[in-house]
Amino acid sequence: DTGVSQDPRHKITKRGQNVTFRCDPISEHNRLYWYRQTLGQGPEFLTYFQNEAQLEKSRLLSDRFSAERPKGSFSTLEIQRTEQGDSAMYLCASSLGGQDWADTQYFGPGTRLTVL
Amino acid sequence: GQNIDQPTEMTATEGAIVQINCTYQTSGFNGLFWYQQHAGEAPTFLSYNVLDGLEEKGRFSSFLSRSKGYSYLLLKELQMKDSASYLCAVVSGNTPLVFGKGTRLSVIA
């Protein structure tokens, strides 16, 4: 257990529905990241936050995806009008966020999304 | 663009040594991470290299050659519990980690 928690762990939804996932980072960590991972692939970066500011978004993050970190603590990732291609494991990670490039990211257990 | 290559699968025998290679081509380089990921679980941090050379941590060692864009993870005295995927990831500029596809290692008796 790295100290990063995600909820729910599994989500099954029908195509076209909206889903929201939550991530609680390690408490003293300033940075929070979202990744998506499909079977046989490495995690793909989606977006990240420094405190409450969203600093970067991947082009993978279509308009249907939105992420927030309103108080610089927990974060939510919402997917609107889900599509079958959204089925994946959604991983959250956090890090201290210092200037040191050895800013190790610690991952949560992930939310597995299945879109029927 | 950014490209990270690792072998897809490897098999090794319990008690043996295995070397998992990673080559990368990225715009900028600020370090390379190795993560271990058991099936259905989150990646867990193994090592970080930013300078050329070998970093040793118990049964696991990681090597980096920046001029060659090359790293390897060395696992000694393999145990069955080492069966997992091993992910190579690069930090370049301000970009968060760019991961390779991972190498699935199977340890057999």
PDB file of N, CA and C in Angstrom, chain A residues 7-102:
ATOM      1  N   ASP A   7     -11.021   5.416  -5.691  1.00  0.00           N
ATOM      2  CA  ASP A   7     -12.371   4.901  -5.510  1.00  0.00           C
ATOM      3  C   ASP A   7     -13.236   5.278  -6.709  1.00  0.00           C
ATOM      4  N   PRO A   8     -14.026   4.354  -7.260  1.00  0.00           N
ATOM      5  CA  PRO A   8     -14.104   2.956  -6.867  1.00  0.00           C
ATOM      6  C   PRO A   8     -12.938   2.152  -7.440  1.00  0.00           C
ATOM      7  N   ARG A   9     -12.838   0.898  -7.085  1.00  0.00           N
ATOM      8  CA  ARG A   9     -11.795   0.046  -7.664  1.00  0.00           C
ATOM      9  C   ARG A   9     -12.239  -0.527  -9.000  1.00  0.00           C
ATOM     10  N   HIS A  10     -13.546  -0.716  -9.118  1.00  0.00           N
ATOM     11  CA  HIS A  10     -14.096  -1.240 -10.365  1.00  0.00           C
ATOM     12  C   HIS A  10     -15.358  -0.463 -10.683  1.00  0.00           C
ATOM     13  N   LYS A  11     -15.570  -0.224 -11.975  1.00  0.00           N
ATOM     14  CA  LYS A  11     -16.781   0.462 -12.419  1.00  0.00           C
ATOM     15  C   LYS A  11     -17.205  -0.141 -13.742  1.00  0.00           C
ATOM     16  N   ILE A  12     -18.447  -0.604 -13.794  1.00  0.00           N
ATOM     17  CA  ILE A  12     -19.041  -1.081 -15.039  1.00  0.00           C
ATOM     18  C   ILE A  12     -20.150  -0.122 -15.398  1.00  0.00           C
ATOM     19  N   THR A  13     -20.153   0.362 -16.612  1.00  0.00           N
ATOM     20  CA  THR A  13     -21.155   1.315 -17.025  1.00  0.00           C
ATOM     21  C   THR A  13     -21.578   1.039 -18.459  1.00  0.00           C
ATOM     22  N   LYS A  14     -22.687   1.623 -18.829  1.00  0.00           N
ATOM     23  CA  LYS A  14     -23.165   1.464 -20.207  1.00  0.00           C
ATOM     24  C   LYS A  14     -22.670   2.634 -21.039  1.00  0.00           C
ATOM     25  N   ARG A  15     -22.454   2.359 -22.283  1.00  0.00           N
ATOM     26  CA  ARG A  15     -22.015   3.392 -23.217  1.00  0.00           C
ATOM     27  C   ARG A  15     -22.953   4.596 -23.149  1.00  0.00           C
ATOM     28  N   GLY A  16     -22.349   5.765 -23.084  1.00  0.00           N
ATOM     29  CA  GLY A  16     -23.133   6.988 -23.045  1.00  0.00           C
ATOM     30  C   GLY A  16     -23.336   7.559 -21.660  1.00  0.00           C
ATOM     31  N   GLN A  17     -23.059   6.759 -20.643  1.00  0.00           N
ATOM     32  CA  GLN A  17     -23.195   7.236 -19.259  1.00  0.00           C
ATOM     33  C   GLN A  17     -21.960   8.031 -18.847  1.00  0.00           C
ATOM     34  N   ASN A  18     -22.138   8.831 -17.818  1.00  0.00           N
ATOM     35  CA  ASN A  18     -21.009   9.573 -17.242  1.00  0.00           C
ATOM     36  C   ASN A  18     -20.470   8.824 -16.020  1.00  0.00           C
ATOM     37  N   VAL A  19     -19.171   8.880 -15.823  1.00  0.00           N
ATOM     38  CA  VAL A  19     -18.566   8.248 -14.643  1.00  0.00           C
ATOM     39  C   VAL A  19     -17.579   9.235 -14.012  1.00  0.00           C
ATOM     40  N   THR A  20     -17.409   9.102 -12.706  1.00  0.00           N
ATOM     41  CA  THR A  20     -16.450   9.946 -11.978  1.00  0.00           C
ATOM     42  C   THR A  20     -15.630   9.075 -11.048  1.00  0.00           C
ATOM     43  N   PHE A  21     -14.326   9.298 -11.077  1.00  0.00           N
ATOM     44  CA  PHE A  21     -13.405   8.563 -10.216  1.00  0.00           C
ATOM     45  C   PHE A  21     -12.740   9.547  -9.252  1.00  0.00           C
ATOM     46  N   ARG A  22     -12.377   9.021  -8.085  1.00  0.00           N
ATOM     47  CA  ARG A  22     -11.719   9.857  -7.085  1.00  0.00           C
ATOM     48  C   ARG A  22     -10.345   9.302  -6.745  1.00  0.00           C
ATOM     49  N   CYS A  23      -9.422  10.219  -6.474  1.00  0.00           N
ATOM     50  CA  CYS A  23      -8.077   9.841  -6.033  1.00  0.00           C
ATOM     51  C   CYS A  23      -7.703  10.662  -4.809  1.00  0.00           C
ATOM     52  N   ASP A  24      -7.225   9.994  -3.777  1.00  0.00           N
ATOM     53  CA  ASP A  24      -6.673  10.669  -2.597  1.00  0.00           C
ATOM     54  C   ASP A  24      -5.171  10.405  -2.550  1.00  0.00           C
ATOM     55  N   PRO A  25      -4.363  11.455  -2.727  1.00  0.00           N
ATOM     56  CA  PRO A  25      -2.906  11.257  -2.766  1.00  0.00           C
ATOM     57  C   PRO A  25      -2.331  11.118  -1.368  1.00  0.00           C
ATOM     58  N   ILE A  26      -1.032  10.850  -1.308  1.00  0.00           N
ATOM     59  CA  ILE A  26      -0.311  10.899  -0.043  1.00  0.00           C
ATOM     60  C   ILE A  26      -0.383  12.340   0.454  1.00  0.00           C
ATOM     61  N   SER A  27      -0.638  12.520   1.732  1.00  0.00           N
ATOM     62  CA  SER A  27      -1.086  13.824   2.233  1.00  0.00           C
ATOM     63  C   SER A  27      -0.104  14.970   1.983  1.00  0.00           C
ATOM     64  N   GLU A  28       1.187  14.745   2.063  1.00  0.00           N
ATOM     65  CA  GLU A  28       2.117  15.867   1.886  1.00  0.00           C
ATOM     66  C   GLU A  28       2.553  16.064   0.436  1.00  0.00           C
ATOM     67  N   HIS A  29       1.974  15.288  -0.474  1.00  0.00           N
ATOM     68  CA  HIS A  29       2.363  15.382  -1.885  1.00  0.00           C
ATOM     69  C   HIS A  29       1.636  16.512  -2.596  1.00  0.00           C
ATOM     70  N   ASN A  30       2.416  17.332  -3.317  1.00  0.00           N
ATOM     71  CA  ASN A  30       1.844  18.482  -4.016  1.00  0.00           C
ATOM     72  C   ASN A  30       1.381  18.142  -5.431  1.00  0.00           C
ATOM     73  N   ARG A  31       1.995  17.129  -6.033  1.00  0.00           N
ATOM     74  CA  ARG A  31       1.648  16.792  -7.408  1.00  0.00           C
ATOM     75  C   ARG A  31       0.762  15.565  -7.452  1.00  0.00           C
ATOM     76  N   LEU A  32      -0.158  15.598  -8.391  1.00  0.00           N
ATOM     77  CA  LEU A  32      -1.079  14.476  -8.582  1.00  0.00           C
ATOM     78  C   LEU A  32      -1.231  14.250 -10.074  1.00  0.00           C
ATOM     79  N   TYR A  33      -1.164  12.989 -10.491  1.00  0.00           N
ATOM     80  CA  TYR A  33      -1.163  12.611 -11.904  1.00  0.00           C
ATOM     81  C   TYR A  33      -2.272  11.608 -12.176  1.00  0.00           C
ATOM     82  N   TRP A  34      -2.799  11.686 -13.395  1.00  0.00           N
ATOM     83  CA  TRP A  34      -3.714  10.656 -13.876  1.00  0.00           C
ATOM     84  C   TRP A  34      -3.114  10.000 -15.112  1.00  0.00           C
ATOM     85  N   TYR A  35      -3.214   8.656 -15.132  1.00  0.00           N
ATOM     86  CA  TYR A  35      -2.759   7.856 -16.254  1.00  0.00           C
ATOM     87  C   TYR A  35      -3.869   6.888 -16.649  1.00  0.00           C
ATOM     88  N   ARG A  36      -3.776   6.418 -17.884  1.00  0.00           N
ATOM     89  CA  ARG A  36      -4.665   5.363 -18.346  1.00  0.00           C
ATOM     90  C   ARG A  36      -3.796   4.214 -18.831  1.00  0.00           C
ATOM     91  N   GLN A  37      -4.216   2.996 -18.482  1.00  0.00           N
ATOM     92  CA  GLN A  37      -3.442   1.829 -18.890  1.00  0.00           C
ATOM     93  C   GLN A  37      -4.373   0.769 -19.449  1.00  0.00           C
ATOM     94  N   THR A  38      -4.058   0.295 -20.655  1.00  0.00           N
ATOM     95  CA  THR A  38      -4.797  -0.813 -21.245  1.00  0.00           C
ATOM     96  C   THR A  38      -3.913  -2.055 -21.230  1.00  0.00           C
ATOM     97  N   LEU A  39      -4.530  -3.190 -21.469  1.00  0.00           N
ATOM     98  CA  LEU A  39      -3.849  -4.475 -21.318  1.00  0.00           C
ATOM     99  C   LEU A  39      -2.612  -4.562 -22.215  1.00  0.00           C
ATOM    100  N   GLY A  40      -1.515  -4.907 -21.631  1.00  0.00           N
ATOM    101  CA  GLY A  40      -0.288  -5.090 -22.404  1.00  0.00           C
ATOM    102  C   GLY A  40       0.440  -3.808 -22.738  1.00  0.00           C
ATOM    103  N   GLN A  41      -0.016  -2.697 -22.192  1.00  0.00           N
ATOM    104  CA  GLN A  41       0.624  -1.408 -22.448  1.00  0.00           C
ATOM    105  C   GLN A  41       1.117  -0.795 -21.134  1.00  0.00           C
ATOM    106  N   GLY A  42       2.048   0.119 -21.247  1.00  0.00           N
ATOM    107  CA  GLY A  42       2.435   0.888 -20.081  1.00  0.00           C
ATOM    108  C   GLY A  42       1.424   2.000 -19.822  1.00  0.00           C
ATOM    109  N   PRO A  43       1.463   2.587 -18.638  1.00  0.00           N
ATOM    110  CA  PRO A  43       0.561   3.710 -18.360  1.00  0.00           C
ATOM    111  C   PRO A  43       0.792   4.870 -19.332  1.00  0.00           C
ATOM    112  N   GLU A  44      -0.301   5.502 -19.765  1.00  0.00           N
ATOM    113  CA  GLU A  44      -0.216   6.672 -20.644  1.00  0.00           C
ATOM    114  C   GLU A  44      -0.676   7.895 -19.858  1.00  0.00           C
ATOM    115  N   PHE A  45       0.147   8.920 -19.896  1.00  0.00           N
ATOM    116  CA  PHE A  45      -0.136  10.139 -19.149  1.00  0.00           C
ATOM    117  C   PHE A  45      -1.397  10.822 -19.665  1.00  0.00           C
ATOM    118  N   LEU A  46      -2.255  11.274 -18.749  1.00  0.00           N
ATOM    119  CA  LEU A  46      -3.449  12.046 -19.115  1.00  0.00           C
ATOM    120  C   LEU A  46      -3.326  13.507 -18.707  1.00  0.00           C
ATOM    121  N   THR A  47      -3.044  13.738 -17.406  1.00  0.00           N
ATOM    122  CA  THR A  47      -2.979  15.105 -16.905  1.00  0.00           C
ATOM    123  C   THR A  47      -2.308  15.114 -15.542  1.00  0.00           C
ATOM    124  N   TYR A  48      -1.847  16.312 -15.122  1.00  0.00           N
ATOM    125  CA  TYR A  48      -1.338  16.391 -13.764  1.00  0.00           C
ATOM    126  C   TYR A  48      -1.548  17.763 -13.148  1.00  0.00           C
ATOM    127  N   PHE A  49      -1.514  17.791 -11.834  1.00  0.00           N
ATOM    128  CA  PHE A  49      -1.765  18.981 -11.030  1.00  0.00           C
ATOM    129  C   PHE A  49      -0.578  19.262 -10.127  1.00  0.00           C
ATOM    130  N   GLN A  50      -0.275  20.534 -10.000  1.00  0.00           N
ATOM    131  CA  GLN A  50       0.621  21.011  -8.956  1.00  0.00           C
ATOM    132  C   GLN A  50      -0.284  21.763  -7.999  1.00  0.00           C
ATOM    133  N   ASN A  51      -0.474  21.217  -6.803  1.00  0.00           N
ATOM    134  CA  ASN A  51      -1.505  21.733  -5.892  1.00  0.00           C
ATOM    135  C   ASN A  51      -2.842  21.737  -6.641  1.00  0.00           C
ATOM    136  N   GLU A  52      -3.530  22.879  -6.711  1.00  0.00           N
ATOM    137  CA  GLU A  52      -4.833  22.856  -7.384  1.00  0.00           C
ATOM    138  C   GLU A  52      -4.763  23.221  -8.861  1.00  0.00           C
ATOM    139  N   ALA A  53      -3.577  23.605  -9.339  1.00  0.00           N
ATOM    140  CA  ALA A  53      -3.428  24.038 -10.721  1.00  0.00           C
ATOM    141  C   ALA A  53      -3.169  22.845 -11.647  1.00  0.00           C
ATOM    142  N   GLN A  54      -3.970  22.769 -12.700  1.00  0.00           N
ATOM    143  CA  GLN A  54      -3.773  21.722 -13.706  1.00  0.00           C
ATOM    144  C   GLN A  54      -2.715  22.235 -14.686  1.00  0.00           C
ATOM    145  N   LEU A  55      -1.537  21.615 -14.688  1.00  0.00           N
ATOM    146  CA  LEU A  55      -0.399  22.147 -15.421  1.00  0.00           C
ATOM    147  C   LEU A  55      -0.258  21.601 -16.825  1.00  0.00           C
ATOM    148  N   GLU A  56      -0.701  20.409 -17.064  1.00  0.00           N
ATOM    149  CA  GLU A  56      -0.514  19.826 -18.385  1.00  0.00           C
ATOM    150  C   GLU A  56      -1.610  18.809 -18.661  1.00  0.00           C
ATOM    151  N   LYS A  57      -2.039  18.792 -19.917  1.00  0.00           N
ATOM    152  CA  LYS A  57      -3.024  17.798 -20.352  1.00  0.00           C
ATOM    153  C   LYS A  57      -2.523  17.142 -21.620  1.00  0.00           C
ATOM    154  N   SER A  58      -2.603  15.839 -21.666  1.00  0.00           N
ATOM    155  CA  SER A  58      -2.222  15.107 -22.873  1.00  0.00           C
ATOM    156  C   SER A  58      -3.276  15.298 -23.952  1.00  0.00           C
ATOM    157  N   ARG A  59      -2.831  15.160 -25.199  1.00  0.00           N
ATOM    158  CA  ARG A  59      -3.815  15.213 -26.288  1.00  0.00           C
ATOM    159  C   ARG A  59      -4.736  14.001 -26.251  1.00  0.00           C
ATOM    160  N   LEU A  60      -4.367  12.991 -25.437  1.00  0.00           N
ATOM    161  CA  LEU A  60      -5.255  11.846 -25.247  1.00  0.00           C
ATOM    162  C   LEU A  60      -6.521  12.251 -24.511  1.00  0.00           C
ATOM    163  N   LEU A  61      -6.440  13.356 -23.773  1.00  0.00           N
ATOM    164  CA  LEU A  61      -7.557  13.785 -22.940  1.00  0.00           C
ATOM    165  C   LEU A  61      -8.541  14.570 -23.806  1.00  0.00           C
ATOM    166  N   SER A  62      -9.556  13.850 -24.327  1.00  0.00           N
ATOM    167  CA  SER A  62     -10.522  14.508 -25.197  1.00  0.00           C
ATOM    168  C   SER A  62     -11.425  15.424 -24.370  1.00  0.00           C
ATOM    169  N   ASP A  63     -12.316  16.122 -25.068  1.00  0.00           N
ATOM    170  CA  ASP A  63     -13.230  17.056 -24.403  1.00  0.00           C
ATOM    171  C   ASP A  63     -14.178  16.345 -23.449  1.00  0.00           C
ATOM    172  N   ARG A  64     -14.303  15.036 -23.597  1.00  0.00           N
ATOM    173  CA  ARG A  64     -15.219  14.299 -22.725  1.00  0.00           C
ATOM    174  C   ARG A  64     -14.602  14.057 -21.344  1.00  0.00           C
ATOM    175  N   PHE A  65     -13.305  14.278 -21.248  1.00  0.00           N
ATOM    176  CA  PHE A  65     -12.598  14.038 -19.981  1.00  0.00           C
ATOM    177  C   PHE A  65     -12.363  15.373 -19.273  1.00  0.00           C
ATOM    178  N   SER A  66     -12.598  15.382 -17.978  1.00  0.00           N
ATOM    179  CA  SER A  66     -12.245  16.563 -17.191  1.00  0.00           C
ATOM    180  C   SER A  66     -11.736  16.122 -15.823  1.00  0.00           C
ATOM    181  N   ALA A  67     -10.747  16.830 -15.348  1.00  0.00           N
ATOM    182  CA  ALA A  67     -10.170  16.506 -14.047  1.00  0.00           C
ATOM    183  C   ALA A  67     -10.113  17.772 -13.205  1.00  0.00           C
ATOM    184  N   GLU A  68     -10.291  17.581 -11.912  1.00  0.00           N
ATOM    185  CA  GLU A  68     -10.237  18.704 -10.974  1.00  0.00           C
ATOM    186  C   GLU A  68      -9.468  18.300  -9.730  1.00  0.00           C
ATOM    187  N   ARG A  69      -8.920  19.288  -9.088  1.00  0.00           N
ATOM    188  CA  ARG A  69      -8.290  19.107  -7.779  1.00  0.00           C
ATOM    189  C   ARG A  69      -8.556  20.398  -6.994  1.00  0.00           C
ATOM    190  N   PRO A  70      -9.793  20.571  -6.594  1.00  0.00           N
ATOM    191  CA  PRO A  70     -10.280  21.873  -6.115  1.00  0.00           C
ATOM    192  C   PRO A  70      -9.549  22.457  -4.911  1.00  0.00           C
ATOM    193  N   LYS A  71      -9.106  21.654  -3.994  1.00  0.00           N
ATOM    194  CA  LYS A  71      -8.450  22.200  -2.806  1.00  0.00           C
ATOM    195  C   LYS A  71      -7.009  21.738  -2.722  1.00  0.00           C
ATOM    196  N   GLY A  72      -6.490  21.253  -3.817  1.00  0.00           N
ATOM    197  CA  GLY A  72      -5.115  20.783  -3.806  1.00  0.00           C
ATOM    198  C   GLY A  72      -4.906  19.504  -3.022  1.00  0.00           C
ATOM    199  N   SER A  73      -5.998  18.801  -2.716  1.00  0.00           N
ATOM    200  CA  SER A  73      -5.826  17.520  -2.015  1.00  0.00           C
ATOM    201  C   SER A  73      -6.314  16.407  -2.929  1.00  0.00           C
ATOM    202  N   PHE A  74      -7.548  15.925  -2.740  1.00  0.00           N
ATOM    203  CA  PHE A  74      -8.037  14.854  -3.608  1.00  0.00           C
ATOM    204  C   PHE A  74      -8.341  15.392  -5.008  1.00  0.00           C
ATOM    205  N   SER A  75      -8.467  14.469  -5.951  1.00  0.00           N
ATOM    206  CA  SER A  75      -8.784  14.840  -7.331  1.00  0.00           C
ATOM    207  C   SER A  75      -9.898  13.943  -7.846  1.00  0.00           C
ATOM    208  N   THR A  76     -10.636  14.467  -8.810  1.00  0.00           N
ATOM    209  CA  THR A  76     -11.634  13.670  -9.502  1.00  0.00           C
ATOM    210  C   THR A  76     -11.366  13.697 -10.990  1.00  0.00           C
ATOM    211  N   LEU A  77     -11.658  12.585 -11.637  1.00  0.00           N
ATOM    212  CA  LEU A  77     -11.586  12.466 -13.092  1.00  0.00           C
ATOM    213  C   LEU A  77     -12.962  12.055 -13.577  1.00  0.00           C
ATOM    214  N   GLU A  78     -13.558  12.871 -14.421  1.00  0.00           N
ATOM    215  CA  GLU A  78     -14.878  12.578 -14.951  1.00  0.00           C
ATOM    216  C   GLU A  78     -14.777  12.267 -16.432  1.00  0.00           C
ATOM    217  N   ILE A  79     -15.488  11.246 -16.841  1.00  0.00           N
ATOM    218  CA  ILE A  79     -15.611  10.928 -18.267  1.00  0.00           C
ATOM    219  C   ILE A  79     -17.086  11.047 -18.622  1.00  0.00           C
ATOM    220  N   GLN A  80     -17.376  11.905 -19.571  1.00  0.00           N
ATOM    221  CA  GLN A  80     -18.754  12.072 -20.008  1.00  0.00           C
ATOM    222  C   GLN A  80     -19.011  11.240 -21.264  1.00  0.00           C
ATOM    223  N   ARG A  81     -20.249  10.793 -21.413  1.00  0.00           N
ATOM    224  CA  ARG A  81     -20.661  10.039 -22.622  1.00  0.00           C
ATOM    225  C   ARG A  81     -19.646   8.943 -22.930  1.00  0.00           C
ATOM    226  N   THR A  82     -19.478   8.045 -21.989  1.00  0.00           N
ATOM    227  CA  THR A  82     -18.447   7.016 -22.134  1.00  0.00           C
ATOM    228  C   THR A  82     -18.614   6.217 -23.423  1.00  0.00           C
ATOM    229  N   GLU A  83     -17.479   5.785 -23.942  1.00  0.00           N
ATOM    230  CA  GLU A  83     -17.413   4.956 -25.146  1.00  0.00           C
ATOM    231  C   GLU A  83     -16.687   3.665 -24.788  1.00  0.00           C
ATOM    232  N   GLN A  84     -16.891   2.630 -25.601  1.00  0.00           N
ATOM    233  CA  GLN A  84     -16.247   1.355 -25.295  1.00  0.00           C
ATOM    234  C   GLN A  84     -14.725   1.490 -25.270  1.00  0.00           C
ATOM    235  N   GLY A  85     -14.199   2.379 -26.055  1.00  0.00           N
ATOM    236  CA  GLY A  85     -12.754   2.604 -26.086  1.00  0.00           C
ATOM    237  C   GLY A  85     -12.200   3.222 -24.806  1.00  0.00           C
ATOM    238  N   ASP A  86     -13.093   3.669 -23.949  1.00  0.00           N
ATOM    239  CA  ASP A  86     -12.633   4.229 -22.667  1.00  0.00           C
ATOM    240  C   ASP A  86     -12.338   3.134 -21.651  1.00  0.00           C
ATOM    241  N   SER A  87     -12.692   1.905 -21.954  1.00  0.00           N
ATOM    242  CA  SER A  87     -12.441   0.792 -21.040  1.00  0.00           C
ATOM    243  C   SER A  87     -10.944   0.655 -20.816  1.00  0.00           C
ATOM    244  N   ALA A  88     -10.541   0.751 -19.579  1.00  0.00           N
ATOM    245  CA  ALA A  88      -9.110   0.738 -19.234  1.00  0.00           C
ATOM    246  C   ALA A  88      -8.977   0.782 -17.724  1.00  0.00           C
ATOM    247  N   MET A  89      -7.737   0.695 -17.260  1.00  0.00           N
ATOM    248  CA  MET A  89      -7.436   0.957 -15.859  1.00  0.00           C
ATOM    249  C   MET A  89      -7.016   2.425 -15.753  1.00  0.00           C
ATOM    250  N   TYR A  90      -7.612   3.158 -14.862  1.00  0.00           N
ATOM    251  CA  TYR A  90      -7.243   4.556 -14.645  1.00  0.00           C
ATOM    252  C   TYR A  90      -6.446   4.643 -13.344  1.00  0.00           C
ATOM    253  N   LEU A  91      -5.196   5.039 -13.516  1.00  0.00           N
ATOM    254  CA  LEU A  91      -4.260   5.084 -12.393  1.00  0.00           C
ATOM    255  C   LEU A  91      -4.022   6.516 -11.956  1.00  0.00           C
ATOM    256  N   CYS A  92      -3.950   6.697 -10.668  1.00  0.00           N
ATOM    257  CA  CYS A  92      -3.591   7.973 -10.081  1.00  0.00           C
ATOM    258  C   CYS A  92      -2.238   7.807  -9.395  1.00  0.00           C
ATOM    259  N   ALA A  93      -1.425   8.836  -9.443  1.00  0.00           N
ATOM    260  CA  ALA A  93      -0.141   8.815  -8.750  1.00  0.00           C
ATOM    261  C   ALA A  93       0.084  10.165  -8.090  1.00  0.00           C
ATOM    262  N   SER A  94       0.917  10.188  -7.054  1.00  0.00           N
ATOM    263  CA  SER A  94       1.271  11.466  -6.456  1.00  0.00           C
ATOM    264  C   SER A  94       2.761  11.514  -6.170  1.00  0.00           C
ATOM    265  N   SER A  95       3.275  12.743  -6.064  1.00  0.00           N
ATOM    266  CA  SER A  95       4.685  12.935  -5.757  1.00  0.00           C
ATOM    267  C   SER A  95       4.852  14.221  -4.974  1.00  0.00           C
ATOM    268  N   LEU A  96       6.037  14.359  -4.360  1.00  0.00           N
ATOM    269  CA  LEU A  96       6.279  15.559  -3.560  1.00  0.00           C
ATOM    270  C   LEU A  96       6.245  16.817  -4.416  1.00  0.00           C
ATOM    271  N   GLY A  97       6.785  16.729  -5.636  1.00  0.00           N
ATOM    272  CA  GLY A  97       6.726  17.864  -6.545  1.00  0.00           C
ATOM    273  C   GLY A  97       7.844  18.869  -6.361  1.00  0.00           C
ATOM    274  N   GLY A  98       8.986  18.426  -5.853  1.00  0.00           N
ATOM    275  CA  GLY A  98      10.109  19.340  -5.703  1.00  0.00           C
ATOM    276  C   GLY A  98      10.827  19.558  -7.019  1.00  0.00           C
ATOM    277  N   GLN A  99      11.911  20.326  -6.967  1.00  0.00           N
ATOM    278  CA  GLN A  99      12.686  20.619  -8.169  1.00  0.00           C
ATOM    279  C   GLN A  99      13.558  19.457  -8.586  1.00  0.00           C
ATOM    280  N   ASP A 100      13.794  18.557  -7.662  1.00  0.00           N
ATOM    281  CA  ASP A 100      14.609  17.382  -7.955  1.00  0.00           C
ATOM    282  C   ASP A 100      13.908  16.509  -8.991  1.00  0.00           C
ATOM    283  N   TRP A 101      14.621  16.151 -10.053  1.00  0.00           N
ATOM    284  CA  TRP A 101      14.019  15.325 -11.090  1.00  0.00           C
ATOM    285  C   TRP A 101      13.731  13.921 -10.593  1.00  0.00           C
ATOM    286  N   ALA A 102      14.388  13.509  -9.517  1.00  0.00           N
ATOM    287  CA  ALA A 102      14.091  12.205  -8.932  1.00  0.00           C
ATOM    288  C   ALA A 102      12.830  12.316  -8.093  1.00  0.00           C
TER     289      ALA A 102
END
